Short mmCIF file of C-alpha atoms and ligand atoms in Angstrom, two decimals:
data_model
loop_
_atom_site.label_atom_id
_atom_site.label_comp_id
_atom_site.label_asym_id
_atom_site.label_seq_id
_atom_site.Cartn_x
_atom_site.Cartn_y
_atom_site.Cartn_z
CA MET J 1 -0.75 6.35 -10.14
CA ARG J 2 3.02 5.96 -9.78
CA TYR J 3 5.10 6.10 -6.59
CA ILE J 4 8.53 7.75 -6.48
CA SER J 5 11.28 7.79 -3.87
CA THR J 6 11.94 10.80 -1.62
CA ARG J 7 15.62 10.45 -2.54
CA GLY J 8 15.01 10.48 -6.27
CA GLN J 9 17.19 7.53 -7.27
CA ALA J 10 14.92 4.47 -7.12
CA PRO J 11 12.63 3.28 -9.93
CA ALA J 12 9.00 4.47 -9.90
CA LEU J 13 6.61 1.73 -8.79
CA THR J 14 2.92 0.90 -8.89
CA PHE J 15 0.89 0.91 -5.67
CA GLU J 16 1.17 -2.87 -5.44
CA GLU J 17 4.95 -2.82 -5.83
CA ALA J 18 5.41 0.03 -3.36
CA MET J 19 3.25 -1.80 -0.81
CA LEU J 20 5.13 -5.08 -1.14
CA THR J 21 8.55 -3.37 -1.16
CA GLY J 22 8.29 -0.91 1.73
CA LEU J 23 11.61 0.93 1.67
CA ALA J 24 12.95 2.20 -1.70
CA ARG J 25 16.27 0.82 -2.96
CA ASP J 26 17.97 4.23 -2.60
CA GLY J 27 17.03 4.25 1.11
CA GLY J 28 14.16 6.70 0.49
CA LEU J 29 10.43 6.42 1.16
CA TYR J 30 7.79 6.06 -1.52
CA VAL J 31 5.37 8.95 -2.09
CA PRO J 32 2.71 9.40 -4.78
CA GLU J 33 4.03 11.24 -7.83
CA THR J 34 0.98 13.51 -7.71
CA ILE J 35 -1.57 13.81 -4.92
CA PRO J 36 -5.14 13.37 -6.19
CA VAL J 37 -7.55 16.15 -5.25
CA MET J 38 -11.17 15.58 -4.22
CA SER J 39 -13.67 18.25 -5.19
CA ARG J 40 -15.72 20.09 -2.55
CA ASP J 41 -18.81 18.28 -3.77
CA ALA J 42 -17.15 14.89 -3.52
CA ILE J 43 -16.08 15.66 0.05
CA ALA J 44 -19.55 16.97 0.96
CA ALA J 45 -21.03 13.73 -0.40
CA LEU J 46 -19.11 11.72 2.24
CA ALA J 47 -21.27 13.13 5.04
CA GLY J 48 -23.35 10.50 6.78
CA ARG J 49 -21.75 7.55 5.03
CA SER J 50 -20.14 4.55 6.73
CA TYR J 51 -16.45 4.45 7.58
CA GLU J 52 -15.98 1.71 4.98
CA GLU J 53 -17.64 3.77 2.23
CA ILE J 54 -15.53 6.82 3.09
CA ALA J 55 -12.43 4.60 3.08
CA PHE J 56 -13.24 3.38 -0.42
CA GLU J 57 -13.79 6.88 -1.85
CA VAL J 58 -10.70 8.39 -0.20
CA MET J 59 -8.21 5.60 -1.00
CA ARG J 60 -9.47 4.52 -4.44
CA PRO J 61 -7.52 7.16 -6.46
CA PHE J 62 -4.22 5.98 -4.88
CA ILE J 63 -4.36 2.29 -5.67
CA GLY J 64 -4.41 2.46 -9.48
CA ASP J 65 -5.43 -0.88 -10.95
CA THR J 66 -3.94 -2.97 -8.13
CA PHE J 67 -7.45 -4.02 -7.07
CA THR J 68 -10.81 -3.95 -8.84
CA ASP J 69 -13.53 -1.90 -7.13
CA ALA J 70 -15.23 -5.08 -5.98
CA GLU J 71 -11.99 -6.52 -4.59
CA PHE J 72 -11.16 -3.28 -2.83
CA ARG J 73 -14.59 -2.98 -1.19
CA ASP J 74 -14.20 -6.54 0.00
CA ILE J 75 -10.72 -5.88 1.43
CA ILE J 76 -12.01 -2.85 3.34
CA ALA J 77 -15.02 -4.75 4.68
CA ARG J 78 -12.84 -7.57 6.01
CA ALA J 79 -10.28 -5.16 7.47
CA TYR J 80 -12.73 -3.35 9.74
CA ALA J 81 -15.21 -6.15 10.51
CA GLY J 82 -13.34 -7.04 13.72
CA PHE J 83 -13.55 -3.57 15.25
CA GLY J 84 -15.51 -3.19 18.46
CA HIS J 85 -17.38 0.00 17.47
CA ALA J 86 -19.84 0.44 14.60
CA ALA J 87 -18.43 3.88 13.75
CA ARG J 88 -14.86 2.47 13.67
CA ALA J 89 -13.37 5.90 14.56
CA PRO J 90 -16.02 7.56 16.77
CA LEU J 91 -15.82 11.17 17.97
CA VAL J 92 -16.32 12.08 21.63
CA GLN J 93 -16.71 15.69 22.77
CA LEU J 94 -14.29 16.97 25.44
CA GLY J 95 -15.15 20.66 25.47
CA PRO J 96 -17.07 23.36 23.56
CA ASN J 97 -14.88 23.03 20.50
CA HIS J 98 -12.65 20.06 21.26
CA PHE J 99 -13.29 16.50 20.11
CA LEU J 100 -11.48 13.22 20.62
CA CYS J 101 -11.31 10.77 17.73
CA GLU J 102 -11.10 7.33 19.34
CA LEU J 103 -8.82 5.20 17.22
CA PHE J 104 -8.58 2.34 19.71
CA HIS J 105 -11.55 0.12 18.93
CA GLY J 106 -9.55 -2.29 16.78
CA PRO J 107 -8.44 -5.77 17.84
CA THR J 108 -5.22 -4.64 19.61
CA LEU J 109 -6.60 -1.37 21.05
CA ALA J 110 -4.26 1.05 19.24
CA PHE J 111 -4.64 3.10 16.05
CA LYS J 112 -2.11 0.89 14.26
CA ASP J 113 -4.94 -1.59 13.68
CA PHE J 114 -6.48 0.80 11.11
CA ALA J 115 -3.50 0.39 8.80
CA MET J 116 -2.35 -3.08 9.71
CA GLN J 117 -5.74 -4.75 9.29
CA LEU J 118 -6.06 -3.17 5.86
CA ILE J 119 -2.61 -4.10 4.61
CA GLY J 120 -3.01 -7.66 5.90
CA GLN J 121 -5.98 -8.05 3.55
CA MET J 122 -4.22 -6.19 0.71
CA PHE J 123 -1.10 -8.37 0.97
CA GLN J 124 -3.20 -11.53 1.00
CA THR J 125 -5.24 -10.54 -2.08
CA ALA J 126 -2.21 -9.35 -4.10
CA LEU J 127 -0.01 -12.33 -3.19
CA ALA J 128 -2.71 -14.94 -3.80
CA ARG J 129 -3.20 -13.53 -7.30
CA ARG J 130 0.56 -13.63 -7.95
CA ASN J 131 0.73 -17.10 -6.46
CA GLU J 132 3.52 -15.89 -4.16
CA ARG J 133 4.30 -15.97 -0.46
CA VAL J 134 6.33 -13.54 1.63
CA THR J 135 7.97 -13.58 5.04
CA ILE J 136 7.33 -10.51 7.14
CA VAL J 137 9.78 -9.77 9.91
CA GLY J 138 9.17 -6.81 12.18
CA ALA J 139 10.69 -5.28 15.29
CA THR J 140 8.42 -3.73 17.88
CA SER J 141 8.39 -1.94 21.18
CA GLY J 142 4.81 -3.12 21.54
CA ASP J 143 1.95 -1.74 19.45
CA THR J 144 3.15 -2.44 15.90
CA GLY J 145 4.00 -6.07 16.60
CA SER J 146 0.69 -6.91 18.21
CA ALA J 147 -1.21 -5.17 15.40
CA ALA J 148 0.79 -7.11 12.77
CA ILE J 149 0.31 -10.51 14.42
CA GLU J 150 -3.39 -9.86 14.85
CA ALA J 151 -3.78 -8.67 11.25
CA PHE J 152 -1.82 -11.41 9.49
CA GLN J 153 -2.77 -14.45 11.59
CA GLY J 154 -4.27 -17.19 9.47
CA LEU J 155 -3.54 -15.49 6.11
CA ASP J 156 -1.95 -18.23 4.02
CA ALA J 157 0.33 -16.15 1.76
CA VAL J 158 2.33 -14.74 4.66
CA ASP J 159 4.51 -15.84 7.57
CA VAL J 160 5.06 -13.23 10.27
CA PHE J 161 7.91 -13.04 12.79
CA ILE J 162 7.89 -10.28 15.38
CA LEU J 163 10.97 -9.47 17.47
CA TYR J 164 10.31 -7.77 20.77
CA PRO J 165 12.70 -7.00 23.62
CA HIS J 166 12.34 -9.75 26.23
CA GLY J 167 10.83 -8.42 29.45
CA ARG J 168 10.46 -4.87 28.15
CA VAL J 169 6.93 -4.68 26.78
CA SER J 170 3.79 -4.31 28.88
CA GLU J 171 1.90 -7.45 29.81
CA VAL J 172 -1.07 -6.51 27.63
CA GLN J 173 1.22 -5.90 24.66
CA ARG J 174 3.05 -9.19 25.22
CA ARG J 175 -0.13 -11.20 25.56
CA GLN J 176 -1.54 -9.66 22.38
CA MET J 177 1.54 -11.01 20.56
CA THR J 178 1.79 -14.40 22.25
CA THR J 179 -1.83 -15.56 22.50
CA PRO J 180 -2.92 -15.73 18.81
CA ASN J 181 -2.38 -19.37 17.90
CA ALA J 182 -2.36 -19.46 14.08
CA SER J 183 0.66 -21.40 12.79
CA ASN J 184 1.87 -18.58 10.49
CA VAL J 185 2.57 -16.02 13.26
CA HIS J 186 5.59 -16.17 15.55
CA ALA J 187 6.36 -13.98 18.57
CA LEU J 188 10.10 -13.92 19.30
CA ALA J 189 11.36 -12.58 22.63
CA LEU J 190 14.89 -11.36 21.94
CA ALA J 191 17.57 -11.15 24.62
CA GLY J 192 18.22 -7.42 24.28
CA ASP J 193 16.49 -4.05 24.02
CA PHE J 194 14.40 -2.51 21.25
CA ASP J 195 17.49 -1.13 19.47
CA ASP J 196 18.90 -4.69 19.32
CA CYS J 197 15.64 -5.89 17.76
CA GLN J 198 15.81 -3.15 15.14
CA ALA J 199 19.48 -3.78 14.46
CA ARG J 200 18.93 -7.54 13.85
CA LEU J 201 15.97 -6.71 11.61
CA LYS J 202 18.15 -4.36 9.58
CA ASP J 203 20.86 -7.05 9.38
CA MET J 204 18.36 -9.50 7.94
CA PHE J 205 17.33 -6.99 5.25
CA ASN J 206 20.98 -6.34 4.44
CA ASP J 207 21.74 -10.07 4.04
CA PHE J 208 20.57 -10.26 0.44
CA GLU J 209 20.90 -14.02 0.13
CA PHE J 210 18.64 -14.49 3.14
CA ARG J 211 16.36 -11.65 2.09
CA ASP J 212 15.74 -13.11 -1.38
CA GLY J 213 15.69 -16.71 -0.12
CA VAL J 214 12.75 -16.17 2.25
CA ARG J 215 11.23 -13.26 0.26
CA LEU J 216 11.47 -10.82 3.14
CA ALA J 217 8.92 -7.99 3.28
CA GLY J 218 8.43 -5.13 5.75
CA VAL J 219 5.31 -3.59 7.24
CA ASN J 220 6.86 -0.91 9.45
CA SER J 221 5.43 2.58 9.48
CA ILE J 222 7.31 3.77 6.40
CA ASN J 223 5.18 1.48 4.22
CA TRP J 224 3.11 3.83 2.06
CA ALA J 225 0.01 1.65 2.32
CA ARG J 226 -0.03 2.22 6.08
CA VAL J 227 0.07 5.99 5.67
CA LEU J 228 -2.75 5.81 3.13
CA ALA J 229 -5.04 3.83 5.46
CA GLN J 230 -4.63 6.57 8.06
CA VAL J 231 -5.83 9.35 5.72
CA VAL J 232 -9.37 8.03 5.98
CA TYR J 233 -10.17 9.01 9.58
CA TYR J 234 -9.19 12.62 8.93
CA PHE J 235 -11.96 12.68 6.34
CA SER J 236 -14.52 10.80 8.43
CA SER J 237 -14.06 13.09 11.44
CA ALA J 238 -13.80 16.39 9.54
CA VAL J 239 -16.92 15.63 7.52
CA ALA J 240 -18.82 14.71 10.70
CA LEU J 241 -17.91 18.17 12.07
CA GLY J 242 -19.06 20.08 8.99
CA ALA J 243 -16.28 19.89 6.41
CA PRO J 244 -15.99 20.97 3.66
CA HIS J 245 -18.17 23.89 4.81
CA ARG J 246 -16.12 24.28 8.01
CA VAL J 247 -12.37 24.19 8.54
CA VAL J 248 -11.24 21.61 11.12
CA ASP J 249 -7.98 21.46 13.14
CA PHE J 250 -6.21 18.27 14.24
CA THR J 251 -3.70 17.48 16.99
CA VAL J 252 -1.77 14.23 16.69
CA PRO J 253 0.42 12.49 19.31
CA THR J 254 3.49 11.83 17.19
CA GLY J 255 6.45 9.47 17.13
CA ASN J 256 7.48 8.31 13.67
CA PHE J 257 5.29 10.95 11.97
CA GLY J 258 3.21 8.40 10.03
CA ASP J 259 -0.13 9.31 11.58
CA ILE J 260 0.23 13.07 11.22
CA PHE J 261 1.71 12.82 7.74
CA ALA J 262 -1.57 11.14 6.73
CA GLY J 263 -3.26 14.38 7.84
CA TYR J 264 -0.99 16.35 5.54
CA ILE J 265 -2.04 14.11 2.63
CA ALA J 266 -5.72 14.66 3.54
CA LYS J 267 -5.12 18.41 3.43
CA ARG J 268 -3.37 18.23 0.06
CA MET J 269 -6.34 16.19 -1.22
CA GLY J 270 -8.57 19.17 -0.51
CA LEU J 271 -9.88 18.50 2.99
CA PRO J 272 -10.08 21.93 4.69
CA ILE J 273 -7.67 21.40 7.60
CA GLY J 274 -6.54 24.51 9.46
CA GLN J 275 -3.85 23.61 11.98
CA LEU J 276 -2.08 20.25 12.01
CA VAL J 277 -0.50 20.17 15.46
CA ILE J 278 2.44 17.85 16.18
CA ALA J 279 2.27 16.75 19.84
CA THR J 280 5.45 15.21 21.28
CA ASN J 281 6.34 13.87 24.70
CA GLN J 282 9.71 14.67 26.30
CA ASN J 283 11.42 13.08 23.27
CA ASP J 284 10.77 16.23 21.31
CA ILE J 285 13.04 16.24 18.24
CA LEU J 286 10.08 17.22 16.05
CA HIS J 287 8.99 20.11 18.27
CA ARG J 288 12.58 21.38 18.46
CA THR J 289 12.84 21.17 14.68
CA MET J 290 9.70 23.23 14.18
CA VAL J 291 10.87 25.87 16.66
CA SER J 292 14.49 26.23 15.57
CA GLY J 293 15.00 24.41 12.27
CA ALA J 294 17.72 22.27 13.86
CA HIS J 295 16.94 18.56 13.40
CA THR J 296 19.37 17.03 15.88
CA LYS J 297 19.40 13.58 17.48
CA GLU J 298 19.47 13.32 21.26
CA GLY J 299 19.28 10.07 23.21
CA VAL J 300 15.86 8.64 23.98
CA ALA J 301 14.57 9.23 27.51
CA PRO J 302 12.03 6.46 28.28
CA SER J 303 8.61 7.97 29.03
CA ILE J 304 5.16 6.87 30.15
CA SER J 305 4.03 7.25 26.51
CA PRO J 306 6.54 4.69 25.17
CA SER J 307 5.12 4.38 21.64
CA MET J 308 6.33 7.95 21.01
CA ASP J 309 9.83 7.45 22.40
CA ILE J 310 11.88 8.02 19.27
CA GLN J 311 15.26 9.47 18.47
CA VAL J 312 14.64 10.03 14.77
CA SER J 313 11.24 10.11 13.17
CA SER J 314 11.25 8.00 10.03
CA ASN J 315 8.26 9.45 8.17
CA PHE J 316 9.40 13.04 8.71
CA GLU J 317 11.47 12.50 5.56
CA ARG J 318 8.24 12.55 3.57
CA ALA J 319 7.22 15.94 5.00
CA LEU J 320 10.70 17.30 4.30
CA TYR J 321 10.50 16.04 0.73
CA PHE J 322 7.42 18.19 0.06
CA ALA J 323 8.82 21.12 2.06
CA TYR J 324 11.89 20.99 -0.20
CA ASP J 325 9.68 21.12 -3.29
CA GLN J 326 10.27 17.43 -4.12
CA ASP J 327 14.03 17.86 -4.41
CA GLY J 328 15.25 14.25 -3.92
CA ALA J 329 18.93 15.20 -4.02
CA ALA J 330 18.52 17.68 -1.15
CA ILE J 331 16.72 15.04 0.94
CA ALA J 332 19.41 12.42 0.25
CA GLN J 333 22.02 14.93 1.45
CA GLN J 334 20.12 15.78 4.66
CA MET J 335 19.57 12.11 5.50
CA GLU J 336 23.25 11.41 5.00
CA ALA J 337 24.08 14.25 7.40
CA LEU J 338 21.62 12.84 9.93
CA LYS J 339 23.43 9.51 9.76
CA THR J 340 27.00 10.79 9.84
CA ASP J 341 26.75 14.04 11.85
CA GLY J 342 23.68 13.27 13.97
CA GLY J 343 21.62 16.08 12.49
CA PHE J 344 21.06 18.87 9.98
CA THR J 345 19.47 22.31 9.75
CA VAL J 346 16.32 22.70 7.68
CA SER J 347 16.71 25.49 5.12
CA GLN J 348 14.78 28.74 5.71
CA GLY J 349 12.50 28.11 2.74
CA ALA J 350 11.70 24.55 3.78
CA LEU J 351 11.12 25.55 7.41
CA GLN J 352 8.67 28.20 6.27
CA ALA J 353 6.89 25.61 4.13
CA LEU J 354 6.70 23.20 7.10
CA ARG J 355 5.31 25.97 9.32
CA GLU J 356 2.58 26.66 6.79
CA ASP J 357 1.22 23.16 7.34
CA PHE J 358 2.31 22.18 10.86
CA THR J 359 2.57 23.67 14.33
CA SER J 360 3.87 21.82 17.36
CA GLY J 361 3.95 21.46 21.12
CA ARG J 362 5.57 19.32 23.79
CA CYS J 363 4.14 17.67 26.91
CA SER J 364 6.20 16.66 29.95
CA GLU J 365 5.69 13.52 32.02
CA ASP J 366 3.98 15.47 34.83
CA GLU J 367 1.72 17.25 32.37
CA THR J 368 0.76 13.90 30.84
CA LEU J 369 -0.37 12.52 34.20
CA ALA J 370 -2.11 15.78 35.15
CA THR J 371 -4.02 15.75 31.85
CA ILE J 372 -5.27 12.18 32.42
CA THR J 373 -6.52 13.24 35.87
CA ALA J 374 -8.07 16.52 34.67
CA GLN J 375 -9.93 14.92 31.76
CA ARG J 376 -11.29 12.12 33.92
CA ASP J 377 -12.60 14.77 36.33
CA ALA J 378 -13.97 17.14 33.68
CA THR J 379 -15.47 14.68 31.19
CA GLY J 380 -15.20 11.14 32.56
CA GLU J 381 -13.01 10.20 29.59
CA VAL J 382 -10.01 8.11 30.66
CA LEU J 383 -7.11 8.82 28.31
CA CYS J 384 -4.10 6.64 27.54
CA PRO J 385 -0.82 8.54 28.11
CA HIS J 386 -0.25 9.08 24.35
CA SER J 387 -3.70 10.55 23.87
CA ALA J 388 -3.11 12.71 26.96
CA VAL J 389 -0.03 14.22 25.31
CA GLY J 390 -2.27 15.09 22.37
CA VAL J 391 -5.03 16.60 24.50
CA LYS J 392 -2.58 18.74 26.48
CA VAL J 393 -0.97 20.19 23.35
CA ALA J 394 -4.36 20.61 21.63
CA GLU J 395 -5.61 22.71 24.56
CA GLU J 396 -2.79 25.15 23.85
CA HIS J 397 -3.94 25.45 20.23
CA LEU J 398 -7.74 25.75 20.54
CA GLY J 399 -9.18 28.44 18.28
CA ALA J 400 -12.29 29.16 16.25
CA ASN J 401 -12.29 25.84 14.35
CA PRO J 402 -13.36 22.53 15.86
CA MET J 403 -10.24 20.75 17.15
CA VAL J 404 -9.95 16.98 16.81
CA THR J 405 -7.33 15.21 18.92
CA LEU J 406 -6.49 11.70 17.82
CA ALA J 407 -6.70 9.19 20.70
CA THR J 408 -4.14 6.60 19.65
CA ALA J 409 -4.58 3.83 22.24
CA HIS J 410 -7.09 2.47 24.74
CA PRO J 411 -6.24 3.27 28.37
CA ALA J 412 -6.25 -0.46 29.26
CA LYS J 413 -3.18 -0.91 27.08
CA PHE J 414 -1.13 1.29 29.44
CA PRO J 415 -2.61 0.50 32.86
CA ASP J 416 0.40 1.57 34.94
CA ALA J 417 0.43 5.20 33.82
CA VAL J 418 -3.35 5.41 33.96
CA SER J 419 -3.59 4.01 37.48
CA GLN J 420 -0.81 6.36 38.59
CA ALA J 421 -2.97 9.28 37.40
CA VAL J 422 -6.47 8.25 38.41
CA GLY J 423 -6.03 5.37 40.82
CA ILE J 424 -7.97 2.81 38.82
CA HIS J 425 -6.89 -0.03 36.58
CA PRO J 426 -8.84 0.62 33.36
CA PRO J 427 -10.68 -2.58 32.39
CA LEU J 428 -10.15 -4.30 29.04
CA PRO J 429 -13.12 -4.17 26.66
CA LYS J 430 -15.46 -7.13 27.10
CA ARG J 431 -14.45 -8.86 23.88
CA MET J 432 -10.91 -9.39 25.16
CA ALA J 433 -11.58 -9.65 28.87
CA ASP J 434 -10.10 -13.18 28.91
CA LEU J 435 -6.70 -12.01 27.59
CA TYR J 436 -5.04 -12.84 30.91
CA GLU J 437 -6.36 -16.41 30.83
CA ARG J 438 -5.36 -17.31 27.27
CA SER J 439 -2.29 -19.52 26.85
CA GLU J 440 0.88 -17.94 25.50
CA ARG J 441 3.18 -19.15 22.74
CA VAL J 442 6.58 -17.47 22.42
CA THR J 443 10.13 -18.40 21.47
CA GLU J 444 13.05 -16.89 23.34
CA VAL J 445 15.84 -16.06 20.91
CA PRO J 446 19.44 -14.90 21.36
CA ASN J 447 20.62 -11.54 20.04
CA ASP J 448 22.35 -13.30 17.17
CA LEU J 449 21.76 -12.93 13.44
CA ALA J 450 22.70 -16.47 12.34
CA ALA J 451 20.44 -18.06 14.96
CA LEU J 452 17.52 -15.82 13.96
CA GLU J 453 17.91 -16.53 10.28
CA ALA J 454 18.07 -20.28 10.92
CA LEU J 455 14.87 -20.08 12.95
CA VAL J 456 13.01 -18.14 10.25
CA ARG J 457 14.16 -20.53 7.50
CA ASP J 458 13.07 -23.49 9.56
CA ARG J 459 9.64 -22.15 10.44
CA ILE J 460 8.37 -20.72 7.16
CA GLN J 461 5.78 -22.75 5.32
CA LYS J 462 7.35 -23.49 1.98
C1 PLP W 501 2.70 4.31 17.14
C2 PLP W 501 1.98 5.10 18.16
C3 PLP W 501 2.05 6.51 18.19
C4 PLP W 501 2.92 7.30 17.22
O1 PLP W 501 2.45 7.21 15.90
P1 PLP W 501 3.40 7.66 14.67
O2 PLP W 501 2.64 7.34 13.44
O3 PLP W 501 4.64 6.84 14.82
O4 PLP W 501 3.66 9.11 14.82
C5 PLP W 501 1.30 7.19 19.14
N1 PLP W 501 0.53 6.52 20.03
C6 PLP W 501 0.44 5.17 20.04
C7 PLP W 501 -0.42 4.51 21.07
C8 PLP W 501 1.15 4.41 19.11
O5 PLP W 501 1.06 3.07 19.12
#
């Protein structure tokens, strides 16, 4: 299995290389050269099996000979051992034909744990064998950073530095980054906003002497291994609802398009998915694109579902690549236009291709709050604001197939929005009930490249 760039100019890589590299050298994103297909019988045989066993069967064809079967089973077992629910991604019924897939039982209460826990173990196994270490630096508005720190803490082949905007993440998010005490993880509170964090991160990657000197690696959502990990719960939930004998629909609260793109891969692998519904909040570039074909940047308006507050959606490039029949040159041109002109128009043919696989909807702030209230009253289920965006849009797309809405975070991670809607502060799960008592460890850093690089150089374990 080889991985090629969406912009067609970077060398093809193995799974291991694509995972350790992240972004391709031509600025593109890695995608599998061909998408393996599972037979109907193979899909039917997943019914009733554990999440870990389904994960092994679904991901195995993508990893080539990066890991032996025994190694890979071991990696998967370690990745999901710390989850607080035996099913890992349990389904809850909301209505006659509407189900919620709860993806928030991992250690940091958001779906990002599914991918981050797995790639933590994959990095460790691959690097230990190569006798190498890497330095991971990430920027976060909350969920990615806490998932990364939690996943990589204590792994001896990796140092992790997470930049977050000082004073601009929720208290739960901050504490999840600052309370792990392993010496290889470092929470850095930067004097600036999230865009400053991302800009300094980009600067570090563009400083090649620094980048090579500390062996910088990225684990942001464009990393192919993260997308792959997310394919699994489409299979586990569809099979539980009768696939491959029944067609199942999915609605996905979307920001950078990583989670829903995993659904597209599942469909291409042969899982009978009917609709794949993109649910956006008021930052609706993806919904506007699906409606009109115009992919145009507008400023970000901060919302109560902050993990979906995006101006451009990085993984959408992968969907475009397939919609444009794997024409790397066309993608490179569109991405250049996005950078220089702030947007582009999707061609008629590509838009039609996108509409064959995806539909979309948008949810306002008021609708988000009203949905949290209505669901609590109708079912007792307390939704986080991101999951509420999904449920609202899913309700507009219910049809004959079972609909699965992905619940991307636990309500306790976003207590302000939830208490605004239902008047209660959702409690943290028992296993982390002492989060507010644990001691914090954080370094305040200036918005300055040289100072950040000096700190990273000084702290890494040589
Ligand atoms: C990251 C995140 C999203 C958006 O996921 P994408 O893969 O970026 O589309 C939605 N909800 C929550 C809670 C998140 O943390």
